[in-house]
PDB file of C-alpha atoms in Angstrom:
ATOM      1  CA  UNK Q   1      48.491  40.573  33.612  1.00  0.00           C
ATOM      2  CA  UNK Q   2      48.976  38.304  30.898  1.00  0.00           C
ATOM      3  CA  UNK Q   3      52.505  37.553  32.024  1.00  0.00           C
ATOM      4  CA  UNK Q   4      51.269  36.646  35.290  1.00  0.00           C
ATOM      5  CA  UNK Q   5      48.773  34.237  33.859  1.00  0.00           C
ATOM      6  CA  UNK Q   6      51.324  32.365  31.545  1.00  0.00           C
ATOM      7  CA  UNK Q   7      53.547  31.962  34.523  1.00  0.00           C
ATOM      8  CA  UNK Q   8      50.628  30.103  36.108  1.00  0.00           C
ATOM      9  CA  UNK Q   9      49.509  28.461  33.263  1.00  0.00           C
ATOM     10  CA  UNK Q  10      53.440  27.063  32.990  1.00  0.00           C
ATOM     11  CA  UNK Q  11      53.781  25.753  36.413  1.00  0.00           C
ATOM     12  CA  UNK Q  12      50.356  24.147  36.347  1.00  0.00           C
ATOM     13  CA  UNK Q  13      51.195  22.340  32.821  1.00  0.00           C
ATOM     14  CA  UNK Q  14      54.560  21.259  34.930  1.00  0.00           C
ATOM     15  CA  UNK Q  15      52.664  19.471  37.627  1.00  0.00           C
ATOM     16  CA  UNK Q  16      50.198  17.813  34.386  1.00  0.00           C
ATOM     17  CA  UNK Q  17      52.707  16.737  32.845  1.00  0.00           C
ATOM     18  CA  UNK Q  18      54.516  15.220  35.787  1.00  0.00           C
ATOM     19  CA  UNK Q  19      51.474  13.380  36.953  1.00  0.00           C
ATOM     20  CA  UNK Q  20      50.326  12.004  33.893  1.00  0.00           C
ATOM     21  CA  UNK Q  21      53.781  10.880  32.967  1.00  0.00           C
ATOM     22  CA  UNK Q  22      53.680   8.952  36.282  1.00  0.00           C
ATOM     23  CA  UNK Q  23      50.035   7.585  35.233  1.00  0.00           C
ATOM     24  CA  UNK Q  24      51.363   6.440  32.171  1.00  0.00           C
ATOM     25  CA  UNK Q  25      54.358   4.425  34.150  1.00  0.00           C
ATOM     26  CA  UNK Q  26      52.152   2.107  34.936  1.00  0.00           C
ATOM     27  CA  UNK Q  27      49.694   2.054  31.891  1.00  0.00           C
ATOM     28  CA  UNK Q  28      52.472   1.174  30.251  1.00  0.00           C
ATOM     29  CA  UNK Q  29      52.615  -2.228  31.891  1.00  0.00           C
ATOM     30  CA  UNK Q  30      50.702  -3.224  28.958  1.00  0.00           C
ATOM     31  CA  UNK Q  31      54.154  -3.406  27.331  1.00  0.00           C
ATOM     32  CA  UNK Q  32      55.642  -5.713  30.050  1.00  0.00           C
ATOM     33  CA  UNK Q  33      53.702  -8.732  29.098  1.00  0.00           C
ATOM     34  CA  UNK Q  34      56.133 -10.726  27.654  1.00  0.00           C
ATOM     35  CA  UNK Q  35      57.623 -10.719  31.248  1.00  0.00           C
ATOM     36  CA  UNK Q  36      54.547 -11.827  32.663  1.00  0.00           C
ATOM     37  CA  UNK Q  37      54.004 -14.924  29.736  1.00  0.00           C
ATOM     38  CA  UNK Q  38      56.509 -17.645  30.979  1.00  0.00           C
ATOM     39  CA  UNK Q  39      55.271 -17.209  34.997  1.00  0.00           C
ATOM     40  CA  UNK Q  40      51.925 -17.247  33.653  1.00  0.00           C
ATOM     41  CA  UNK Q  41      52.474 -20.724  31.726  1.00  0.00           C
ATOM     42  CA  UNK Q  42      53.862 -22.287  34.719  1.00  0.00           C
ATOM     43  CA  UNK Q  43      51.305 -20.357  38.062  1.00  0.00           C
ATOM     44  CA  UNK Q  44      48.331 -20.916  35.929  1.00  0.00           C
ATOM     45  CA  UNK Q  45      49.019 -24.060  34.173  1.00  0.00           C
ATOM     46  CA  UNK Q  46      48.078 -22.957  30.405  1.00  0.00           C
ATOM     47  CA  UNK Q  47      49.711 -23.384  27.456  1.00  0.00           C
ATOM     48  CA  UNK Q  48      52.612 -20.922  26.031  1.00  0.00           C
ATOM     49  CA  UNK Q  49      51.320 -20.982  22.710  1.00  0.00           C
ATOM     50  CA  UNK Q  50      47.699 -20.189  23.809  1.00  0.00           C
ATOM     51  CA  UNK Q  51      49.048 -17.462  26.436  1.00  0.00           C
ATOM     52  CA  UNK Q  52      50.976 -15.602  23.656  1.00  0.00           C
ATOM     53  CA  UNK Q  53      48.162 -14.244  21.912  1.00  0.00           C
ATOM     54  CA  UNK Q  54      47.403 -12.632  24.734  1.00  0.00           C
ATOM     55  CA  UNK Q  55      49.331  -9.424  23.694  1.00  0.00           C
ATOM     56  CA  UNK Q  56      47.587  -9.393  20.063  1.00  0.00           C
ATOM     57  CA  UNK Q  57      44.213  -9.150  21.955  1.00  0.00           C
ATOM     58  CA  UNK Q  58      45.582  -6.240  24.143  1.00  0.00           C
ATOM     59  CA  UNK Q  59      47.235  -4.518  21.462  1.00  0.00           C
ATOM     60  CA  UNK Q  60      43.544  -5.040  19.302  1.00  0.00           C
ATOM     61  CA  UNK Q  61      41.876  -4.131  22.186  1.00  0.00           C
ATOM     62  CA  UNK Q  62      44.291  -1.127  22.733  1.00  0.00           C
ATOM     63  CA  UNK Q  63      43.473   0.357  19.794  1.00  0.00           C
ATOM     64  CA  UNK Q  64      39.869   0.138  20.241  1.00  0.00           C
ATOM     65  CA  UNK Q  65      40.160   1.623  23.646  1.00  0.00           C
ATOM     66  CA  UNK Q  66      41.886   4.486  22.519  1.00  0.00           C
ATOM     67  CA  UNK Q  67      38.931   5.473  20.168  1.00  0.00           C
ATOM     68  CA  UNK Q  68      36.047   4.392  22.550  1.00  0.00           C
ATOM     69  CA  UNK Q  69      37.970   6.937  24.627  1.00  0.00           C
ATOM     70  CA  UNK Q  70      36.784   9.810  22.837  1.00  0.00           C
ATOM     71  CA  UNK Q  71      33.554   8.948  22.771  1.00  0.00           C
ATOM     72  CA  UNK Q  72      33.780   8.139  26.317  1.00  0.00           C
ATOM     73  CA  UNK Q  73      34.878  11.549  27.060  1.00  0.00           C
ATOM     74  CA  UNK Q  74      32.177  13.672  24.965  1.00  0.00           C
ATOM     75  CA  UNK Q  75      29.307  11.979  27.042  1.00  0.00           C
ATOM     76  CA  UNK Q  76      31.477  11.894  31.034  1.00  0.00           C
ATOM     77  CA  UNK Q  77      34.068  14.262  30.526  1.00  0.00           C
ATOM     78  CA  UNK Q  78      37.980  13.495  31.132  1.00  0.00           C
ATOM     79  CA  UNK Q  79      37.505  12.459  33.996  1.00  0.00           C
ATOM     80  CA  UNK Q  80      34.654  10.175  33.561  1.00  0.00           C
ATOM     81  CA  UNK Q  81      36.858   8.536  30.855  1.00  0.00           C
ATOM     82  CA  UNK Q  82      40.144   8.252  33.167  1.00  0.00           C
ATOM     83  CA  UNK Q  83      38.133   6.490  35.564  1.00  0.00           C
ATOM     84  CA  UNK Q  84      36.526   4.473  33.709  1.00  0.00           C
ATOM     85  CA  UNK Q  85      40.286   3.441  32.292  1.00  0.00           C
ATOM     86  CA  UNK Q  86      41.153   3.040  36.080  1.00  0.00           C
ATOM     87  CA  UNK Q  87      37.992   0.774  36.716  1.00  0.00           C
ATOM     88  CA  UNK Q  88      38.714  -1.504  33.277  1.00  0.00           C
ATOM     89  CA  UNK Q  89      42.550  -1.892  34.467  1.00  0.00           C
ATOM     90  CA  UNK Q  90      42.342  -2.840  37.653  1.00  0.00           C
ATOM     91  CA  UNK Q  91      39.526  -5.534  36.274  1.00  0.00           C
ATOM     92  CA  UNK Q  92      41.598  -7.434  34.064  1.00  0.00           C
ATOM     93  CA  UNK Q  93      44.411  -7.717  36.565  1.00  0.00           C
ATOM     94  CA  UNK Q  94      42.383  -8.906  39.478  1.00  0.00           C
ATOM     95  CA  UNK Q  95      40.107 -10.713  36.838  1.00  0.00           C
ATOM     96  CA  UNK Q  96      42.765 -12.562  35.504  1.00  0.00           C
ATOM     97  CA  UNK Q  97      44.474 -12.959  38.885  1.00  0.00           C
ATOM     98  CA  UNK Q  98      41.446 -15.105  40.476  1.00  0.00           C
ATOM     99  CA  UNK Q  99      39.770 -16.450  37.515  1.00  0.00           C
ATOM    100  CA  UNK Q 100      42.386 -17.355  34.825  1.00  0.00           C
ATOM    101  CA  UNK Q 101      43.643 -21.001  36.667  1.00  0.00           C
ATOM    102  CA  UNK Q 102      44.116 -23.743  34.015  1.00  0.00           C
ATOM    103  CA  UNK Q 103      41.590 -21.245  31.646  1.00  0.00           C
ATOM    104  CA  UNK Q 104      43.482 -19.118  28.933  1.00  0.00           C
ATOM    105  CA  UNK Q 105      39.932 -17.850  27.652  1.00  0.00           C
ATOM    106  CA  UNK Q 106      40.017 -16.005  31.161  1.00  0.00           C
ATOM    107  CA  UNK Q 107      43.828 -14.482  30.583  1.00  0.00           C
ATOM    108  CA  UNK Q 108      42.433 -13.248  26.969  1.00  0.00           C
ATOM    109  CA  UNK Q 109      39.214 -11.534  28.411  1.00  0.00           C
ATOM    110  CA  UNK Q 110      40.710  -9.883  31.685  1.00  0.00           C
ATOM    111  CA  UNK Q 111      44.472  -9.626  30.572  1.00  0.00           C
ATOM    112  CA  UNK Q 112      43.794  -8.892  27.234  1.00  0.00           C
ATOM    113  CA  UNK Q 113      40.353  -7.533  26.124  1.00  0.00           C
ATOM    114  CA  UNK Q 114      39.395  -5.703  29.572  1.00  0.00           C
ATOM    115  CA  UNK Q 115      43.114  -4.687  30.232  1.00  0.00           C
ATOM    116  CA  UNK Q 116      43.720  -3.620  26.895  1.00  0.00           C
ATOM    117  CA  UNK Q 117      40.670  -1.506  26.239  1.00  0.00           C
ATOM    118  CA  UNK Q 118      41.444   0.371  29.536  1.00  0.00           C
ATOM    119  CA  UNK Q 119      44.623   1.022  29.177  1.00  0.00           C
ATOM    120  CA  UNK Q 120      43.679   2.566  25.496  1.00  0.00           C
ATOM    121  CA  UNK Q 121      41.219   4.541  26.942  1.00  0.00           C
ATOM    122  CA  UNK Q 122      43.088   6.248  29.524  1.00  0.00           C
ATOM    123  CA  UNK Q 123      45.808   6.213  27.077  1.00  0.00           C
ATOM    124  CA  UNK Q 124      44.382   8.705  25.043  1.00  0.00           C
ATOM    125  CA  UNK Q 125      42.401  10.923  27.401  1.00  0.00           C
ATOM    126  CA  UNK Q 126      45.891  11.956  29.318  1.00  0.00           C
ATOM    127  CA  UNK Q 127      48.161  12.543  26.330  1.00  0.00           C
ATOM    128  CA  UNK Q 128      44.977  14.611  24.296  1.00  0.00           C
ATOM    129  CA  UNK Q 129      44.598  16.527  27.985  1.00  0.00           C
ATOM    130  CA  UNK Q 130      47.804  16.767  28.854  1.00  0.00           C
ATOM    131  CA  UNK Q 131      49.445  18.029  25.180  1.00  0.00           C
ATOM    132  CA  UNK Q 132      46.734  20.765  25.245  1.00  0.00           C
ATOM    133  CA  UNK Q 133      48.482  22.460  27.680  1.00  0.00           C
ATOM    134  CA  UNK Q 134      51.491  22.801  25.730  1.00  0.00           C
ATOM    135  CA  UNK Q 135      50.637  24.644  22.146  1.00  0.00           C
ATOM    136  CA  UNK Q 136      54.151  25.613  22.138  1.00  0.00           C
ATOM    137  CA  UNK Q 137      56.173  21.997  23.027  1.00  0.00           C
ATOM    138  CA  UNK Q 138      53.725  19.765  22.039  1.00  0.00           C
ATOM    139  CA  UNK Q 139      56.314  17.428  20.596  1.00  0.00           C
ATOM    140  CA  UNK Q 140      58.200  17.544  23.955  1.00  0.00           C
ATOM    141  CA  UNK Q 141      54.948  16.963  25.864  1.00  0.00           C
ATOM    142  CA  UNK Q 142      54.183  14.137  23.704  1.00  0.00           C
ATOM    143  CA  UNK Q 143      57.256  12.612  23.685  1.00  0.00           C
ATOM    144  CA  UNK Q 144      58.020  13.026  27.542  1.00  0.00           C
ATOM    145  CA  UNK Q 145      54.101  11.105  27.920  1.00  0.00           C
ATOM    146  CA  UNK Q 146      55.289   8.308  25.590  1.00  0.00           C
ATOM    147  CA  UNK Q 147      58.632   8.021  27.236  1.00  0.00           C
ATOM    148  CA  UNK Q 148      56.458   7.565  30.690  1.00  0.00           C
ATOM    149  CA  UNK Q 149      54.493   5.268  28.873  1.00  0.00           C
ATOM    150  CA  UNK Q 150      57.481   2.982  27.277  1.00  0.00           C
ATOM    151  CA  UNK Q 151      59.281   3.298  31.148  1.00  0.00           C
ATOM    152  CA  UNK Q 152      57.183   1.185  32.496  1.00  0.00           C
ATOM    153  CA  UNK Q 153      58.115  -2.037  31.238  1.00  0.00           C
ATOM    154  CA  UNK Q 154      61.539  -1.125  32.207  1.00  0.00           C
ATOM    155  CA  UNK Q 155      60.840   0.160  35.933  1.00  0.00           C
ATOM    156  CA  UNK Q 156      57.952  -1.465  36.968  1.00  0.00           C
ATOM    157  CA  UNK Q 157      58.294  -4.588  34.913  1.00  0.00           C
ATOM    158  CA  UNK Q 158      61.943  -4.631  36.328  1.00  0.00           C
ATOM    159  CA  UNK Q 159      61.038  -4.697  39.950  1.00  0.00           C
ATOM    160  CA  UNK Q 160      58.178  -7.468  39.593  1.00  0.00           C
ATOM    161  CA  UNK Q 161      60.493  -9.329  37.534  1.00  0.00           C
ATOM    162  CA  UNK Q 162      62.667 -11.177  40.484  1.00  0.00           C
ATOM    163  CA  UNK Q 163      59.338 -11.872  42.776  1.00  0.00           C
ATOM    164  CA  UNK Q 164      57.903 -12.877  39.699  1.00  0.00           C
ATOM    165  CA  UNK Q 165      60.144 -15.733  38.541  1.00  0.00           C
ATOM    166  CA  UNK Q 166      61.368 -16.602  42.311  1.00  0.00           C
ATOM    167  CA  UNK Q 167      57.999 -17.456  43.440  1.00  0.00           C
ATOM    168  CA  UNK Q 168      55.817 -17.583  40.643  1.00  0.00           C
ATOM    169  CA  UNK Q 169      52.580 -19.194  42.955  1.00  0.00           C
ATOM    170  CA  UNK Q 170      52.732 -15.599  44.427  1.00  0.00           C
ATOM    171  CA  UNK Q 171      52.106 -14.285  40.536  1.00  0.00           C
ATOM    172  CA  UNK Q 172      48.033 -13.935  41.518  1.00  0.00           C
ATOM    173  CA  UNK Q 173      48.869 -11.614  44.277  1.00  0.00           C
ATOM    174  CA  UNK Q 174      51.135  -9.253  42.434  1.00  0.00           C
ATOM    175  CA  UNK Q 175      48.724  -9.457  39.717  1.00  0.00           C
ATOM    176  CA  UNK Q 176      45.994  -8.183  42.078  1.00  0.00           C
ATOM    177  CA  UNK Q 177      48.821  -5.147  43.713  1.00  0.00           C
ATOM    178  CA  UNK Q 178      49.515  -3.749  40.231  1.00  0.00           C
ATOM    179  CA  UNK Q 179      45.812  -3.321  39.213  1.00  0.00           C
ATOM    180  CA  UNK Q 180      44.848  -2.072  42.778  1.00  0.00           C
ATOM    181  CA  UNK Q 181      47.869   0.210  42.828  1.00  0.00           C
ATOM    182  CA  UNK Q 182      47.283   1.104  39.305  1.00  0.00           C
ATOM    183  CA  UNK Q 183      43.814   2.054  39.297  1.00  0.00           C
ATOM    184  CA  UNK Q 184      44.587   4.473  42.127  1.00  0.00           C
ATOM    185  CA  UNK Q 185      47.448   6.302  40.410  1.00  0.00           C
ATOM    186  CA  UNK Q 186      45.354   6.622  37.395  1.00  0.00           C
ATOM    187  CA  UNK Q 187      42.280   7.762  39.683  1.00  0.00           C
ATOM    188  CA  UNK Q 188      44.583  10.410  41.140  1.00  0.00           C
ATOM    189  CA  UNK Q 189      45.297  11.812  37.910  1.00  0.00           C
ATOM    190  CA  UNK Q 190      41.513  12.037  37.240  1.00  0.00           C
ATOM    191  CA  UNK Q 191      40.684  13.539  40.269  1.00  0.00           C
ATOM    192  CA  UNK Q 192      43.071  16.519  39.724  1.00  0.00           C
ATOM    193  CA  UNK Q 193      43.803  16.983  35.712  1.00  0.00           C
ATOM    194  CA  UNK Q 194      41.606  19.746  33.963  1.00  0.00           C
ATOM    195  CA  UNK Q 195      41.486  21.221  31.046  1.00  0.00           C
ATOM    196  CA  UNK Q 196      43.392  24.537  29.847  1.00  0.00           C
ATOM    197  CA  UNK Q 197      41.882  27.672  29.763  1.00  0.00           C
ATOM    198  CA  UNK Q 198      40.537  28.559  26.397  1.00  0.00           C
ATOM    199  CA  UNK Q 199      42.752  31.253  25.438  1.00  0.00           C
ATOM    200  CA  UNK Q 200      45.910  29.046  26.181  1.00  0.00           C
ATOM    201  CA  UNK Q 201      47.129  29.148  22.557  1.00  0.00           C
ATOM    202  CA  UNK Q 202      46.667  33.369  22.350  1.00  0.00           C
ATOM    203  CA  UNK Q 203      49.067  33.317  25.735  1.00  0.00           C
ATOM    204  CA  UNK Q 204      51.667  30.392  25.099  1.00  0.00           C
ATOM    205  CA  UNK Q 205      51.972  30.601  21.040  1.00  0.00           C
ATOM    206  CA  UNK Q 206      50.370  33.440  19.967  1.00  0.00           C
ATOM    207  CA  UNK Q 207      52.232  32.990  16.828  1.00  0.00           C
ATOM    208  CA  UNK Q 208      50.083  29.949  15.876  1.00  0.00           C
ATOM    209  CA  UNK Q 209      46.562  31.998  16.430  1.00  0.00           C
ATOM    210  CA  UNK Q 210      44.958  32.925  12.930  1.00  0.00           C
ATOM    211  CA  UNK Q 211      43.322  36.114  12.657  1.00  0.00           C
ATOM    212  CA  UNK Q 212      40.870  34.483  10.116  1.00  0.00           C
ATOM    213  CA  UNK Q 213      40.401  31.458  12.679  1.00  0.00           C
ATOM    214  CA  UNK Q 214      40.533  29.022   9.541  1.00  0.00           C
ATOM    215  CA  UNK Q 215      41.762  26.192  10.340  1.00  0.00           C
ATOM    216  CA  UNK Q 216      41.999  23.174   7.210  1.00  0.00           C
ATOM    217  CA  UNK Q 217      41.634  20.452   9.404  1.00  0.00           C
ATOM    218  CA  UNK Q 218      38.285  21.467   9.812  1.00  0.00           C
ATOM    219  CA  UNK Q 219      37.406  20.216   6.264  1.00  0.00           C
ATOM    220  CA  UNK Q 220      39.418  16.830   6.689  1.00  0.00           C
ATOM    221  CA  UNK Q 221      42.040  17.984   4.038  1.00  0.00           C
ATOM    222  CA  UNK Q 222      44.536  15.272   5.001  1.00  0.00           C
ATOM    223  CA  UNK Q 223      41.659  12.504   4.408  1.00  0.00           C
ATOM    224  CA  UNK Q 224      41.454  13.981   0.559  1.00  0.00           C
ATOM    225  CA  UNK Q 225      44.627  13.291  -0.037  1.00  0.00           C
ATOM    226  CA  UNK Q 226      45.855  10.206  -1.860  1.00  0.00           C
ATOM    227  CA  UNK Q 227      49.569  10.936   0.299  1.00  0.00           C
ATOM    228  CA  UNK Q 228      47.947  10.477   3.417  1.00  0.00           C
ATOM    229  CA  UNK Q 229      47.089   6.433   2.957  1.00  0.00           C
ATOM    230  CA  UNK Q 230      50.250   5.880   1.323  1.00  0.00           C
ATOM    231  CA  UNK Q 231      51.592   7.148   5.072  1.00  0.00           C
ATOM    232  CA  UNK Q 232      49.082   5.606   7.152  1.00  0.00           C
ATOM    233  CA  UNK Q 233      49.846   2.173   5.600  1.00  0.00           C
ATOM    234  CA  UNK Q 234      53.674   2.637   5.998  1.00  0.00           C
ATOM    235  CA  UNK Q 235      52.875   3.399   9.927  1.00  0.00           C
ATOM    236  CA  UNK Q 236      51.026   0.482  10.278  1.00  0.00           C
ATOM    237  CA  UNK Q 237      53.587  -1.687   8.821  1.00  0.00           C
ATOM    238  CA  UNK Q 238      56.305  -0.163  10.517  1.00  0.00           C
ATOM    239  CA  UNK Q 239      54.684   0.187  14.272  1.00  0.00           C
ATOM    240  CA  UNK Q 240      53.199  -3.710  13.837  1.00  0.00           C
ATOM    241  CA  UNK Q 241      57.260  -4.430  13.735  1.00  0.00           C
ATOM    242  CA  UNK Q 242      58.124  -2.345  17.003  1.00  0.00           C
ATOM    243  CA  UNK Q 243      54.868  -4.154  18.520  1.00  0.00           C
ATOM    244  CA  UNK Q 244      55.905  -7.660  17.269  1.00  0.00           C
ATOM    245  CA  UNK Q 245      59.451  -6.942  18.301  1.00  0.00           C
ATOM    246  CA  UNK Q 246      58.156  -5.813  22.016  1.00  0.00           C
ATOM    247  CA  UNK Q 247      55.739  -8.003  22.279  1.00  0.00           C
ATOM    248  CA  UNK Q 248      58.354 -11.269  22.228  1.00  0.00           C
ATOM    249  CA  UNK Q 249      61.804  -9.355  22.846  1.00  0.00           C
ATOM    250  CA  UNK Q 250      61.568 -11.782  26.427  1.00  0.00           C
ATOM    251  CA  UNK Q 251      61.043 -14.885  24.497  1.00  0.00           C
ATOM    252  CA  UNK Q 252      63.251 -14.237  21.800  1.00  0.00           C
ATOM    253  CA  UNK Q 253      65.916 -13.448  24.397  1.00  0.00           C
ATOM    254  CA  UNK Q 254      65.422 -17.072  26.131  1.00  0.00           C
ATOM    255  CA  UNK Q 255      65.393 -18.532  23.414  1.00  0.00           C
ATOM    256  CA  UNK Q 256      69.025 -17.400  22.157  1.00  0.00           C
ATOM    257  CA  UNK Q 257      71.530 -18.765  24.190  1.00  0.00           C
ATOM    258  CA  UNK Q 258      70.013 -19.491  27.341  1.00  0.00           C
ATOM    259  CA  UNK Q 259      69.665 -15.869  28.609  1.00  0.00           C
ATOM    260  CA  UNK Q 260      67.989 -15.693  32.269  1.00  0.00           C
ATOM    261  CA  UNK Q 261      64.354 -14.979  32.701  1.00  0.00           C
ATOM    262  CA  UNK Q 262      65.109 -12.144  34.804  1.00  0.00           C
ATOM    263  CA  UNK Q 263      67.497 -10.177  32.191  1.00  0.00           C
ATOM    264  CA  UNK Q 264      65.330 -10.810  29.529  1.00  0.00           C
ATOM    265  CA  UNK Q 265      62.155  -8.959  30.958  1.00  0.00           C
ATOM    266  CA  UNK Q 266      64.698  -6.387  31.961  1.00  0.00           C
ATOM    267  CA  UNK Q 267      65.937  -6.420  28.026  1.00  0.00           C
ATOM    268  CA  UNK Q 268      62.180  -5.934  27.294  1.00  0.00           C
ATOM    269  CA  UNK Q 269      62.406  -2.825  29.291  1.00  0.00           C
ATOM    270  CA  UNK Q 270      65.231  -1.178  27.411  1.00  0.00           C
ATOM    271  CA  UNK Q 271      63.447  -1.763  24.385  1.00  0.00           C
ATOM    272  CA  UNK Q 272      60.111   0.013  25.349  1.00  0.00           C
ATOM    273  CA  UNK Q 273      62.283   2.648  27.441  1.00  0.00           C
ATOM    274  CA  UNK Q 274      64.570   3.799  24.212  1.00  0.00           C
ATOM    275  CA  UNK Q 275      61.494   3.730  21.713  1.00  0.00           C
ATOM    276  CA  UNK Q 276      60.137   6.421  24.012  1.00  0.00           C
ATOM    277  CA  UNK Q 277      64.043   8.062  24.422  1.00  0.00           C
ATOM    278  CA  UNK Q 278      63.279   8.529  20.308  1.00  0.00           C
ATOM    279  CA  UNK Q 279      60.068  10.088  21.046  1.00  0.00           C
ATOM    280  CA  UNK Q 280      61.259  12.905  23.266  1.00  0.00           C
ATOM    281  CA  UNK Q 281      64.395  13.095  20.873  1.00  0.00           C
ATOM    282  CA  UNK Q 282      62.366  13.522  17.683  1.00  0.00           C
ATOM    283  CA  UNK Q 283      59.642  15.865  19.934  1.00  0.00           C
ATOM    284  CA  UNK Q 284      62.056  18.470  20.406  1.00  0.00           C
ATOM    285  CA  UNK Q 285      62.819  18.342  16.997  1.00  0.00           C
ATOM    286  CA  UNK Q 286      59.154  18.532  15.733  1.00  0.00           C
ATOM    287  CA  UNK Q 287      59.313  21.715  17.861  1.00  0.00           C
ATOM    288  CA  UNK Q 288      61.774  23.436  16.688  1.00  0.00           C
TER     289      UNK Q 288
END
């Protein structure tokens, strides 16, 4: 019987993991902005300096979202929380879109604050939903959810980038097709994600199950320990680099040499899709 149950239990995770990677795809557009700065400058008529904080707000506002996201889900559920993601997304797009003509203040709120803080809170209720499903290749889960995540610049942003610098008075409708399009694709994954059964760790990594049922996170160990801040500040320096370098990798590219518009958003692609390529790399090792 048990048997039976893992081999359901593994071809539901399958389909979970599948669908949110695909709901991350286009989450992930939050790492395409540099491709969207330039057209932005010249459909909306705002300055490039102003426009370029844009991303710091997201990323800010990213971060927020990601821990309003657990709160979120406590009171609705995951699914109140991935909706409410889809709902904040397809707001800033659309927001900015019709409101954010010769007004930067409206790129910062929609773009920015309202974008960011849904993409961080659908961020984090798929990849804490989807990686409980897989007790025994968490690191692979992970890092196949991050890959998604980093893909999208490099897909999506990609395929908007030609339309985008070609005819850049048709930037307000694309705006308005990603966040529609979006917010549907993250709806979908709403609708149909659940939650594992409570006995998935006994049946998928039964070697991890304590028969005392301590566990020390329970008593905040980590947050005792002098080690842990010495690591937590070295993240933050080292993942405000890989943001920085994202964040301009299309501007930098212009700048040097003359590069076209259109390689350069797909250069900011490659950069988001191989930090996730390291993810899934260094997930498999975490597993084993």
């Amino acid at each position: 019987m048990a048997d039976v149950r893992v081999a359901q239990i593994r071809r539901k995770r399958a389909v979970y993991l599948v669908l949110s990677t695909v709901t991350l795809l286009f989450l992930g557009l939050i790492y395409a902005f540099s491709a969207f700065k330039a057209p932005m400058v010249e459909s909306f008529n705002v300055p490039i300096d102003r426009v370029g904080v844009t991303f710091n707000i997201m990323m800010i506002t990213f971060c927020l979202g990601a821990l309003l996201g657990s709160q979120i889900e406590k009171k609705v559920g995951v699914r109140g929380a991935i909706f409410s993601s889809a709902v904040m997304f397809a707001v800033g797009f659309i927001g900015t879109a019709l409101f954010a003509q010769g007004n930067v203040c409206m790129i910062w709120i929609f773009y920015g604050a309202i974008g960011g803080l849904g993409v961080g809170i659908g961020y984090n209720s798929v990849i804490a939903t989807t990686n409980v499903w897989f007790p025994d290749k968490v690191g692979l889960s992970s890092g196949i959810l991050m890959m998604g995540f980093g893909l999208g610049a490099l897909i999506i942003g990609s395929l908007i980038s030609v339309p985008i610098y070609n005819a850049t008075h048709n930037l307000s409708m694309i705006l308005i097709a990603l966040g529609i399009i979006s917010a549907i694709v993250t709806g979908i994954e709403g609708i149909l994600i659940q939650r594992p059964p409570a006995d998935i760790v006994e049946l998928m990594e039964p070697d991890k199950v304590s028969s005392s049922g301590y566990d020390p996170a329970d008593e905040d160990k980590a947050l005792k320990s002098p080690i842990f801040y010495v690591y937590w500040l070295w993240a933050i320096i080292v993942i405000a680099v890989g943001l920085a370098t994202i964040g301009d990798t299309a501007g930098a590219a212009t700048s040097f040499g003359g590069w076209l518009a259109a390689f350069a958003s797909l250069l900011v692609g490659l950069v988001s899709a191989l930090n996730g390529v390291g993810r899934v790399l260094v997930g498999i090792i975490y597993d084993k």
